mmCIF file with all atom_site columns, C-alpha atoms in Angstrom:
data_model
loop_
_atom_site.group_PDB
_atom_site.id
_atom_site.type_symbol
_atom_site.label_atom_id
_atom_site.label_alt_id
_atom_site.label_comp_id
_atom_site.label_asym_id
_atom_site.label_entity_id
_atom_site.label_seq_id
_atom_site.pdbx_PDB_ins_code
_atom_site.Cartn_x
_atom_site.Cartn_y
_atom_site.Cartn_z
_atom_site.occupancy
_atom_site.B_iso_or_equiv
_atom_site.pdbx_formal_charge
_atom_site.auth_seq_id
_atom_site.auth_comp_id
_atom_site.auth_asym_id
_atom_site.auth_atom_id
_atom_site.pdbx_PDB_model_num
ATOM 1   C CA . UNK A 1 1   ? 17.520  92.844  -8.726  1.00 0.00 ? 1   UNK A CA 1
ATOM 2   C CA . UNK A 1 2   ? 17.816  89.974  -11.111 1.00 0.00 ? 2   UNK A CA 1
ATOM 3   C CA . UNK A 1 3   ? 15.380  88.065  -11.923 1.00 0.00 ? 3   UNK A CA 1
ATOM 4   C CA . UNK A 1 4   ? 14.885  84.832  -9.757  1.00 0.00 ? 4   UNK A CA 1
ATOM 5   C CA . UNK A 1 5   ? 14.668  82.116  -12.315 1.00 0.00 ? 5   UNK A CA 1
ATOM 6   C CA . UNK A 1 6   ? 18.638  82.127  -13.735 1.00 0.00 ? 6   UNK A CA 1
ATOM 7   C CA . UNK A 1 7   ? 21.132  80.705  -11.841 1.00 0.00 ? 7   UNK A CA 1
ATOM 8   C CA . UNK A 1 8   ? 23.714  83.946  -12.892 1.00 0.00 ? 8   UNK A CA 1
ATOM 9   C CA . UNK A 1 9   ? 21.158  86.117  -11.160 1.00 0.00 ? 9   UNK A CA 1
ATOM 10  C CA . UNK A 1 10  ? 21.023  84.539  -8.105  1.00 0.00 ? 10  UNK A CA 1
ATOM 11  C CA . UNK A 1 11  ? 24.904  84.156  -7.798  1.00 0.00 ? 11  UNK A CA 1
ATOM 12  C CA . UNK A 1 12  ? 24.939  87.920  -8.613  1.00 0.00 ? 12  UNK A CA 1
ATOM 13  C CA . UNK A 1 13  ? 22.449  88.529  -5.732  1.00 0.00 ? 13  UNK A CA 1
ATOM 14  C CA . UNK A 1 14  ? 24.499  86.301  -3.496  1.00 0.00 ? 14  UNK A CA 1
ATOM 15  C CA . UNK A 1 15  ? 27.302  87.891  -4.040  1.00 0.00 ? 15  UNK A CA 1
ATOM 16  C CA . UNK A 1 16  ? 26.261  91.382  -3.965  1.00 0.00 ? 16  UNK A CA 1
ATOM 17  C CA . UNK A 1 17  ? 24.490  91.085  -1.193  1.00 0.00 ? 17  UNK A CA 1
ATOM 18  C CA . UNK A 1 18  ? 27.827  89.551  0.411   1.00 0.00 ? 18  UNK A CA 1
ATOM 19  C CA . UNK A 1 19  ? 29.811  92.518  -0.887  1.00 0.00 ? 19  UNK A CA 1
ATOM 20  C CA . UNK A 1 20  ? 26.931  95.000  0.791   1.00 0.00 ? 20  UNK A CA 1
ATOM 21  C CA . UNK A 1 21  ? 27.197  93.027  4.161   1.00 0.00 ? 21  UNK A CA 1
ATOM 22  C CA . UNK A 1 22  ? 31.292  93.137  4.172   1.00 0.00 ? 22  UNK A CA 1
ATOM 23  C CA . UNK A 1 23  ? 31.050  96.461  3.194   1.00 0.00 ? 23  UNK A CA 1
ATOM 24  C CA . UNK A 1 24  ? 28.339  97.564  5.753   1.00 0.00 ? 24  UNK A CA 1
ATOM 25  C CA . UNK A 1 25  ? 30.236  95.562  8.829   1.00 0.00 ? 25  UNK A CA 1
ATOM 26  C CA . UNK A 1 26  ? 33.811  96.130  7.840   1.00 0.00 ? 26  UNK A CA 1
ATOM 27  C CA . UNK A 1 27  ? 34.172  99.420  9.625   1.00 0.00 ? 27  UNK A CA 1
ATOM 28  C CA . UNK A 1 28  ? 32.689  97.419  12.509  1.00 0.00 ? 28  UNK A CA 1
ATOM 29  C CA . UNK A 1 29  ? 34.837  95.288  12.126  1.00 0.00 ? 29  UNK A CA 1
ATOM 30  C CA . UNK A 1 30  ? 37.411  96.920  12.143  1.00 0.00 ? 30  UNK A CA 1
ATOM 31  C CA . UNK A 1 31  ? 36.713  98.841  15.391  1.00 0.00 ? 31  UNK A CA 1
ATOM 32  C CA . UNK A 1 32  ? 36.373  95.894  17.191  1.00 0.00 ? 32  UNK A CA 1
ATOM 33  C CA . UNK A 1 33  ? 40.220  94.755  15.706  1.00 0.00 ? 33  UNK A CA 1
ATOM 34  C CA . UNK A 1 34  ? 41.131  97.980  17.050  1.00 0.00 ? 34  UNK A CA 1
ATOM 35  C CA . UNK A 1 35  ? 39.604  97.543  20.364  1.00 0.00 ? 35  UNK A CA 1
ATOM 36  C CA . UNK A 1 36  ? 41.115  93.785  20.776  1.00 0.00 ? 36  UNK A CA 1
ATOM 37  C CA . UNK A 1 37  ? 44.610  95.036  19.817  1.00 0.00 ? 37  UNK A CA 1
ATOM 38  C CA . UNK A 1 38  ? 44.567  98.060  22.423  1.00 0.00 ? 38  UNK A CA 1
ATOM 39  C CA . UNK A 1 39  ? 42.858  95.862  25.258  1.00 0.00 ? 39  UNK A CA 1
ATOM 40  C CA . UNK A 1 40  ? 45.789  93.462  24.839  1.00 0.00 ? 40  UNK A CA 1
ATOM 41  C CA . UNK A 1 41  ? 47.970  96.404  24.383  1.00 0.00 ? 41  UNK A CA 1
ATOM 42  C CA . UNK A 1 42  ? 46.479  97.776  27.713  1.00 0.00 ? 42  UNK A CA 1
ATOM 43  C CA . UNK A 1 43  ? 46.836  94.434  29.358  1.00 0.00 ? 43  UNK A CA 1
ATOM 44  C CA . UNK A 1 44  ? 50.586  94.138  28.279  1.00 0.00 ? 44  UNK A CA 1
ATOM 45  C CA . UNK A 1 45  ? 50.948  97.231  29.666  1.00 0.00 ? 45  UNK A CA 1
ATOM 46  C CA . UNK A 1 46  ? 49.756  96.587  32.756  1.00 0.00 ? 46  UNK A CA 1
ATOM 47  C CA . UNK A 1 47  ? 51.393  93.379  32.957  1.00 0.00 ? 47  UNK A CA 1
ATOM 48  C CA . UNK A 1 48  ? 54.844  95.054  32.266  1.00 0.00 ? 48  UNK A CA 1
ATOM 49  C CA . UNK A 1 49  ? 54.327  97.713  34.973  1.00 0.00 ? 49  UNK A CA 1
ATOM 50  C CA . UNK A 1 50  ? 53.111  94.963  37.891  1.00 0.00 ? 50  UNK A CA 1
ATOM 51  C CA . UNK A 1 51  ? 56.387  93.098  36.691  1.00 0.00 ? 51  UNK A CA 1
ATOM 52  C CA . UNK A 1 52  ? 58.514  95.893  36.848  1.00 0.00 ? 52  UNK A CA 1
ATOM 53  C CA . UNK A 1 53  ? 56.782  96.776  40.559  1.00 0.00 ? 53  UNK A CA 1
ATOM 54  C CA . UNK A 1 54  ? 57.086  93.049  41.362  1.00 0.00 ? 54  UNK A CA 1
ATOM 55  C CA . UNK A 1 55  ? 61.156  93.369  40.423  1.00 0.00 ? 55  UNK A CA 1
ATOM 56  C CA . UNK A 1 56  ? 61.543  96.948  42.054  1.00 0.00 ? 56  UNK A CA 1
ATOM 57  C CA . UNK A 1 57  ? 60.219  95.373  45.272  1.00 0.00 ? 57  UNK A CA 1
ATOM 58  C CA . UNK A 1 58  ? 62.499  92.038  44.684  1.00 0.00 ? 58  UNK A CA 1
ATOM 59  C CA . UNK A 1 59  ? 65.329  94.478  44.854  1.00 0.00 ? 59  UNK A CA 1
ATOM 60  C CA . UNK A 1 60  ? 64.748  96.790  48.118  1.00 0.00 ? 60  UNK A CA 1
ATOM 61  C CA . UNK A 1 61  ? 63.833  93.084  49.468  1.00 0.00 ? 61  UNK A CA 1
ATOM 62  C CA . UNK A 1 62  ? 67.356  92.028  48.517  1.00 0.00 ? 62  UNK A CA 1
ATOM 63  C CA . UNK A 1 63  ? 69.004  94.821  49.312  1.00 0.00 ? 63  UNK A CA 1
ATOM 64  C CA . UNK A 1 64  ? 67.436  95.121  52.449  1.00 0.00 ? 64  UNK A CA 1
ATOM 65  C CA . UNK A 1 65  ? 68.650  91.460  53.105  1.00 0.00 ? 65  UNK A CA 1
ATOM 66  C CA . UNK A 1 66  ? 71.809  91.982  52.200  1.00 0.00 ? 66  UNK A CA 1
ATOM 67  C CA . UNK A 1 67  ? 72.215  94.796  54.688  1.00 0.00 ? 67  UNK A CA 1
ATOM 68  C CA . UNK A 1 68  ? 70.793  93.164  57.483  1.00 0.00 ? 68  UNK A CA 1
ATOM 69  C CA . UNK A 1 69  ? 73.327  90.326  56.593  1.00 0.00 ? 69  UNK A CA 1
ATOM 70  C CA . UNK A 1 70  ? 76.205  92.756  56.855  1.00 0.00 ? 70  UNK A CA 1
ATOM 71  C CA . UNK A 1 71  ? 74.682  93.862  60.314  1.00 0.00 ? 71  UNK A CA 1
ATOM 72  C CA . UNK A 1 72  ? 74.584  90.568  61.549  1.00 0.00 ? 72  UNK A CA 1
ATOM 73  C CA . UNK A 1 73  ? 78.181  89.406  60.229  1.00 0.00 ? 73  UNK A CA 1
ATOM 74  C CA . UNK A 1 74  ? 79.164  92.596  61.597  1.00 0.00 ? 74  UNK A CA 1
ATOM 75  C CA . UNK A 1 75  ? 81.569  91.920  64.813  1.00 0.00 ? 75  UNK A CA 1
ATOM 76  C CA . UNK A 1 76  ? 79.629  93.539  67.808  1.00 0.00 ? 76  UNK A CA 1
ATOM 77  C CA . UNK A 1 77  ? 81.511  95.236  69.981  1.00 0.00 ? 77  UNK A CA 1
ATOM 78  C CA . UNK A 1 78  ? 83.182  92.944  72.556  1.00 0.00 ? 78  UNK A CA 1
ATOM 79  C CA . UNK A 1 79  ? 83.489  94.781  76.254  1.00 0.00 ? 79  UNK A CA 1
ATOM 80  C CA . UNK A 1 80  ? 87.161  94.709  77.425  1.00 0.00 ? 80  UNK A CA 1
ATOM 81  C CA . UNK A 1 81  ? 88.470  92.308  79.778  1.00 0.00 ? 81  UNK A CA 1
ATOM 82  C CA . UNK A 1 82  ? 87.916  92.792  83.444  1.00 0.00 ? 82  UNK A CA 1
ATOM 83  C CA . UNK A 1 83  ? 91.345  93.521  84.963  1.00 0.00 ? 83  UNK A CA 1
ATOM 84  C CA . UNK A 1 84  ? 93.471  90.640  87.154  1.00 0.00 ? 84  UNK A CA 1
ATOM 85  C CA . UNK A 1 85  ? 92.571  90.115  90.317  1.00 0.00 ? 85  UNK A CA 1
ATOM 86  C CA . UNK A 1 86  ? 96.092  91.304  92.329  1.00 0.00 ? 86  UNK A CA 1
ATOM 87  C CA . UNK A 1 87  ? 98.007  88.331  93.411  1.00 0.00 ? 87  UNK A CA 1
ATOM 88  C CA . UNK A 1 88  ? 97.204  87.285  96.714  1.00 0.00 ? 88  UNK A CA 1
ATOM 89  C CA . UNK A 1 89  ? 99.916  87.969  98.898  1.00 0.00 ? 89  UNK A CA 1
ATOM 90  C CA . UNK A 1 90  ? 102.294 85.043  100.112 1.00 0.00 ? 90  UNK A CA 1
ATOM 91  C CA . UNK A 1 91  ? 101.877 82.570  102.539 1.00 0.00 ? 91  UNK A CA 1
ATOM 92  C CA . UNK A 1 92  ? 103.575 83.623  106.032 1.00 0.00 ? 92  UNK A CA 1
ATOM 93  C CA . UNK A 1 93  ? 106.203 80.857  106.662 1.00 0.00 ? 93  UNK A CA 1
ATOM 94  C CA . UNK A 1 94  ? 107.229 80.675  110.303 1.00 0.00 ? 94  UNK A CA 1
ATOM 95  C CA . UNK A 1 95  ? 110.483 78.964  110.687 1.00 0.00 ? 95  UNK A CA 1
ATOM 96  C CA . UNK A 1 96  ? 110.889 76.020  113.064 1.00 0.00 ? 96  UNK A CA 1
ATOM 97  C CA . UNK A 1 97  ? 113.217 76.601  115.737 1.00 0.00 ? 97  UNK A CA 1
ATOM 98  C CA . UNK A 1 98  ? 116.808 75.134  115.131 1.00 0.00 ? 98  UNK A CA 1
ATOM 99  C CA . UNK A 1 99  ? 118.638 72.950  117.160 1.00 0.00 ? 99  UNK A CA 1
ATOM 100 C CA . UNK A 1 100 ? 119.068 73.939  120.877 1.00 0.00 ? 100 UNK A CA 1
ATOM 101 C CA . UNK A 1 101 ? 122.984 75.167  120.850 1.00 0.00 ? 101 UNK A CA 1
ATOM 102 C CA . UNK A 1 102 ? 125.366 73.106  123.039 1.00 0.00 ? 102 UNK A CA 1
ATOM 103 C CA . UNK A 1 103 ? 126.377 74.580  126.355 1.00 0.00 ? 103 UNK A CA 1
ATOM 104 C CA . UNK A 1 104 ? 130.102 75.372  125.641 1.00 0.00 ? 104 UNK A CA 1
ATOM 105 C CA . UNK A 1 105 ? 132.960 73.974  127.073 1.00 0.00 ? 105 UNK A CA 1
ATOM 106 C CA . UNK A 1 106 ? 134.481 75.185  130.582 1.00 0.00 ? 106 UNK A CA 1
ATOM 107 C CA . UNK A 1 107 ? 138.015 75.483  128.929 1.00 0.00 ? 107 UNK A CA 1
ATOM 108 C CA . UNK A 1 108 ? 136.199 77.973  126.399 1.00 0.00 ? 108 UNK A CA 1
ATOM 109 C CA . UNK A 1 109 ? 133.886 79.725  129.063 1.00 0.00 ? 109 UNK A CA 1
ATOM 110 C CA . UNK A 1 110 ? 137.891 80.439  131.226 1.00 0.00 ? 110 UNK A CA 1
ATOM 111 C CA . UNK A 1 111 ? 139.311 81.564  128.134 1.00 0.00 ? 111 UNK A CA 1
ATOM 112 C CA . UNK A 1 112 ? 136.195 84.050  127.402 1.00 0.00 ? 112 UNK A CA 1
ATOM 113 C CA . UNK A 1 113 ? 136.136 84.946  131.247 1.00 0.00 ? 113 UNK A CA 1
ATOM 114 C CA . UNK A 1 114 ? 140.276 85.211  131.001 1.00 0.00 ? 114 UNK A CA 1
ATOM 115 C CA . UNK A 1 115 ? 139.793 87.594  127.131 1.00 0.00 ? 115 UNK A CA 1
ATOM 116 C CA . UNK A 1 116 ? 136.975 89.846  129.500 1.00 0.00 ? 116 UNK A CA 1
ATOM 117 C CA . UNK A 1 117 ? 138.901 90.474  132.369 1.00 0.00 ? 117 UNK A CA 1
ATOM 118 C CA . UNK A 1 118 ? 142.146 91.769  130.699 1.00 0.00 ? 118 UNK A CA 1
ATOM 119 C CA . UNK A 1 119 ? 140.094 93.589  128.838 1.00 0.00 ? 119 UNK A CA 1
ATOM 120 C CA . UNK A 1 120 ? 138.108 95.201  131.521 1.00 0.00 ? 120 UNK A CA 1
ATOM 121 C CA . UNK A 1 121 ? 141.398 95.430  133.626 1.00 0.00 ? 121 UNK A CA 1
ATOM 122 C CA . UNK A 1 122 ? 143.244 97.060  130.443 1.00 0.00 ? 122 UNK A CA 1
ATOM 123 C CA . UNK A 1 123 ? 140.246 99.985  130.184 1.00 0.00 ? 123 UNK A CA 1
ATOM 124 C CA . UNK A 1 124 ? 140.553 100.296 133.874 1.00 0.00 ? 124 UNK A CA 1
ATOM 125 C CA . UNK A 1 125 ? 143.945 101.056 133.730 1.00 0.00 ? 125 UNK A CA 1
ATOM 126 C CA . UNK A 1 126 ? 144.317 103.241 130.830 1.00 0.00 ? 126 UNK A CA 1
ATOM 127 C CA . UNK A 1 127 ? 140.998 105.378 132.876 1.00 0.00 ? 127 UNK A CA 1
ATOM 128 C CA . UNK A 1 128 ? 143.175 105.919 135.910 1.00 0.00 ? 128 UNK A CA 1
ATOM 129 C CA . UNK A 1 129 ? 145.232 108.485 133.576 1.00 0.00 ? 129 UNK A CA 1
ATOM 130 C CA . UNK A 1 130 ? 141.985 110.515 133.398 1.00 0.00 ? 130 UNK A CA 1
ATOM 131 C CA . UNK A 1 131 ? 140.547 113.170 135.211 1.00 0.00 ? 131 UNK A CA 1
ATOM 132 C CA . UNK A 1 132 ? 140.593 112.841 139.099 1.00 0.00 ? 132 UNK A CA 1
ATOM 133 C CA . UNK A 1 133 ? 137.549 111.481 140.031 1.00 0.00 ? 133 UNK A CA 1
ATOM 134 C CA . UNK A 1 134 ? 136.897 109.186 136.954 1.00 0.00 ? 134 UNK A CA 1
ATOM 135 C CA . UNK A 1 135 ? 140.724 107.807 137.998 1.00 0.00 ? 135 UNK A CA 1
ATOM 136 C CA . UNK A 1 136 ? 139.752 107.304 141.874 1.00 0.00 ? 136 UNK A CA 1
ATOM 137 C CA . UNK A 1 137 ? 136.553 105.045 140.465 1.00 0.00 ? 137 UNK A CA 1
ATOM 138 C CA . UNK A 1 138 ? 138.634 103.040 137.929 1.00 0.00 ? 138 UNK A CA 1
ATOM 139 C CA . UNK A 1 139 ? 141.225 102.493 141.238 1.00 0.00 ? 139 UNK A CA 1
ATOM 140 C CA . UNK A 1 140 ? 138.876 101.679 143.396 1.00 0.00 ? 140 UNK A CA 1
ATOM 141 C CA . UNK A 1 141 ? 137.139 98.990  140.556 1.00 0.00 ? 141 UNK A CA 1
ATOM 142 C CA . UNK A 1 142 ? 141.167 97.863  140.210 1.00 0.00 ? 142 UNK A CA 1
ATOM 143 C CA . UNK A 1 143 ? 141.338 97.175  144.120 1.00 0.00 ? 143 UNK A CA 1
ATOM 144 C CA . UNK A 1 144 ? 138.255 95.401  144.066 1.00 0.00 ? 144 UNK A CA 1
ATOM 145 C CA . UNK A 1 145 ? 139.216 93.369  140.887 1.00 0.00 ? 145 UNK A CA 1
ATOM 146 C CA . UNK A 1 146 ? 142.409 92.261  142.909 1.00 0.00 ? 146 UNK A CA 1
ATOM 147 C CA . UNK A 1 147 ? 140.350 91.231  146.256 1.00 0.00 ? 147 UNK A CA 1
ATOM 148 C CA . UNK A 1 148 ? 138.304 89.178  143.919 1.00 0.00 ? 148 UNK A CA 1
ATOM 149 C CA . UNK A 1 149 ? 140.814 87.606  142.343 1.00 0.00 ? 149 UNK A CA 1
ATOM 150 C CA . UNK A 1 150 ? 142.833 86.983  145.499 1.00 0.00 ? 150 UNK A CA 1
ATOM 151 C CA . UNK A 1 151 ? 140.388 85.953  148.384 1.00 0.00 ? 151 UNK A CA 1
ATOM 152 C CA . UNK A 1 152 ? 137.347 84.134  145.996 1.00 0.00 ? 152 UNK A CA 1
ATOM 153 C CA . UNK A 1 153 ? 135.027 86.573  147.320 1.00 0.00 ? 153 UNK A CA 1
ATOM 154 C CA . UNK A 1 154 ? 134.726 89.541  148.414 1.00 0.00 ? 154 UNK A CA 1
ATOM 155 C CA . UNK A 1 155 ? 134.828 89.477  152.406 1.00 0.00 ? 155 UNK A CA 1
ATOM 156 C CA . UNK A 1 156 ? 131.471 91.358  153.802 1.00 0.00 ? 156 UNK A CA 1
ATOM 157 C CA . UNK A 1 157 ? 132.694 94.812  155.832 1.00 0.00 ? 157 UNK A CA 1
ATOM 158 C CA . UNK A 1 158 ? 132.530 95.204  159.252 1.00 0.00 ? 158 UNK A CA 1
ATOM 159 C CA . UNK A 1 159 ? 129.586 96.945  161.005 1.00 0.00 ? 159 UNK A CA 1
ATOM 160 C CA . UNK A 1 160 ? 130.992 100.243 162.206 1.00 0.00 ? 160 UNK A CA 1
ATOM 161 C CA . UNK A 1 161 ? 130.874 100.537 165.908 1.00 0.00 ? 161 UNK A CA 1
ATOM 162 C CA . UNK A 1 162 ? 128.206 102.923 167.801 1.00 0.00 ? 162 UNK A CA 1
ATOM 163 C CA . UNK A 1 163 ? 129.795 105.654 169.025 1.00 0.00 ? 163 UNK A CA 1
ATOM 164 C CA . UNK A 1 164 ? 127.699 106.099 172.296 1.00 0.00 ? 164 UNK A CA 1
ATOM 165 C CA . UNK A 1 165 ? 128.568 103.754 174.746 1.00 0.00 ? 165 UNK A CA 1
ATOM 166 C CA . UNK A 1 166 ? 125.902 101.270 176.184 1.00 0.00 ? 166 UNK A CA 1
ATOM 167 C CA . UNK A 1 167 ? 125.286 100.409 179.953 1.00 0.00 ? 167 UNK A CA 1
ATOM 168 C CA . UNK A 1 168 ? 127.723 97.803  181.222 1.00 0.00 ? 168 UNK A CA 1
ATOM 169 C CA . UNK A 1 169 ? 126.275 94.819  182.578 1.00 0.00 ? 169 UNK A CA 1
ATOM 170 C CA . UNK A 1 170 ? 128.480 94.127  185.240 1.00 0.00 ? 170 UNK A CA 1
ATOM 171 C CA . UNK A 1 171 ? 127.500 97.615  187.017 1.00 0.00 ? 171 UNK A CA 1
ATOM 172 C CA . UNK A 1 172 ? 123.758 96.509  186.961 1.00 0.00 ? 172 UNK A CA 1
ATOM 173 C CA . UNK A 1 173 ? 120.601 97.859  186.604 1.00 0.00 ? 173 UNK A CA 1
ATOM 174 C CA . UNK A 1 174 ? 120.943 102.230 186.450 1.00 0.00 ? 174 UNK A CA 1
ATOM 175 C CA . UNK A 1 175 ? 119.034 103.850 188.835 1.00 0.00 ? 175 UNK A CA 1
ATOM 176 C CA . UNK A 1 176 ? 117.135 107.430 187.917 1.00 0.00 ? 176 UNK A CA 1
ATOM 177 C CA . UNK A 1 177 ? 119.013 110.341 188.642 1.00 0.00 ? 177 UNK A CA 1
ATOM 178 C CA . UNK A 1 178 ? 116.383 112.447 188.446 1.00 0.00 ? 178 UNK A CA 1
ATOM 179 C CA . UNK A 1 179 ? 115.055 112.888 192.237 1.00 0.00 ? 179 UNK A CA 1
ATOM 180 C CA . UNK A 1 180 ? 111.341 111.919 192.500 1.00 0.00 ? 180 UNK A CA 1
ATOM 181 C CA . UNK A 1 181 ? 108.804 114.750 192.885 1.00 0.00 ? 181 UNK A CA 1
ATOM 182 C CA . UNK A 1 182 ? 105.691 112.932 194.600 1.00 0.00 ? 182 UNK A CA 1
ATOM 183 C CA . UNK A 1 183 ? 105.278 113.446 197.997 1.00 0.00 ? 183 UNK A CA 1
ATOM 184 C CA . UNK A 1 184 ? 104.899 110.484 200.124 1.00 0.00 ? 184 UNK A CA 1
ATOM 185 C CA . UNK A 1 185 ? 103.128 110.546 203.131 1.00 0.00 ? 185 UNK A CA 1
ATOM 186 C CA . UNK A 1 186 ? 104.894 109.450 206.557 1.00 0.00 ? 186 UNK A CA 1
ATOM 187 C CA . UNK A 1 187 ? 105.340 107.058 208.472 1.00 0.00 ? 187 UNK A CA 1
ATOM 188 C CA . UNK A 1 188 ? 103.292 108.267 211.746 1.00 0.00 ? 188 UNK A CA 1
ATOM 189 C CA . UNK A 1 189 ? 100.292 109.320 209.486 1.00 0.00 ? 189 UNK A CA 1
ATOM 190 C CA . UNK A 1 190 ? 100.999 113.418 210.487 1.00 0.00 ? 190 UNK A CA 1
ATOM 191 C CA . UNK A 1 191 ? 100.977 115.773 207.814 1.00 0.00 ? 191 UNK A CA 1
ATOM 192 C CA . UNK A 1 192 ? 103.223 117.787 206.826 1.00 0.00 ? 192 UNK A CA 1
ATOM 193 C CA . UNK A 1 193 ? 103.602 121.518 208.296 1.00 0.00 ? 193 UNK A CA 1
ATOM 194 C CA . UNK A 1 194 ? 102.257 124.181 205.509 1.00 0.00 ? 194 UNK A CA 1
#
């Protein structure tokens, strides 16, 4: 060491004892450089991977929104339309009863009485060329046609007479023939003889 008393010395201390201390705490220093840079190096790290995790999640969150969007926008399925009732069937119109017709006229009920009868007497006529029996009925419906038509009405038949003759009135009252079987007793109160 210098001597205390010149000013050279004690600048020469000064600065070699500066030059010791920077030499002795450099690699300290230097360490603790080290250390800052890797804790901010750890922290960036850190801070890089909790962003990325944030934006990972920010994603699936989207994406999950984005489906359920579609799922909601999506059309559900609509149930088909219940079927149409059948028509009800239609109202039952009764008609209202139309005029009452006019009695005809008595010249058209001869002529349709007149038309009838030739007609009937025509078919009664053309059956009396048939077989026997159908002919006798269509004369005997001819005949009767013609007492009709002659007399008005038919006159009722006669009763047929009885054929056992009745007691005559004038003879009077018919005695039994039959002679009477119950004896009587006489007159004289006598019996008769066994």
């Amino acid at each position: 060491m210098s001597t205390e008393n010149t000013v050279n010395s004690q600048i020469v201390d000064s600065v070699s004892a500066a030059s010791t201390l920077l030499v002795g705490q450099g690699p300290a220093q230097s360490f603790s450089m080290l250390d800052m840079v890797l804790l901010e190096t750890l922290g960036t790290g850190m801070h890089n991977a909790v962003a990325r995790q944030q934006g990972a999640s920010m994603v699936s969150n989207a994406a999950v929104t984005a489906a359920c969007a579609k799922m909601i926008n999506a059309p559900w399925p609509v149930p088909p339309p219940a079927p149409e009732p059948p028509p009800p069937p239609p109202p039952q119109v009764i008609p209202l009863p139309g005029p009452v017709p006019a009695p005809p006229s008595p010249a058209a009920v001869i002529a349709a009485a007149t038309a009838e009868g030739k007609t009937a007497i025509s078919v009664l006529q053309a059956q009396t060329h048939g077989a026997t029996a159908d002919a006798a009925a269509a004369n005997a419906s001819l005949h009767t046609l013609e007492q009709l038509a002659g007399n008005g009405t038919a006159p009722a038949p006669d009763p047929a007479p009885d054929s056992t003759p009745g007691p005559d009135p004038a003879a009077g009252p018919v005695q039994d023939s039959a002679p009477d079987s119950t004896p009587h007793p006489s007159a004289d109160g006598a019996d008769a003889p066994a």
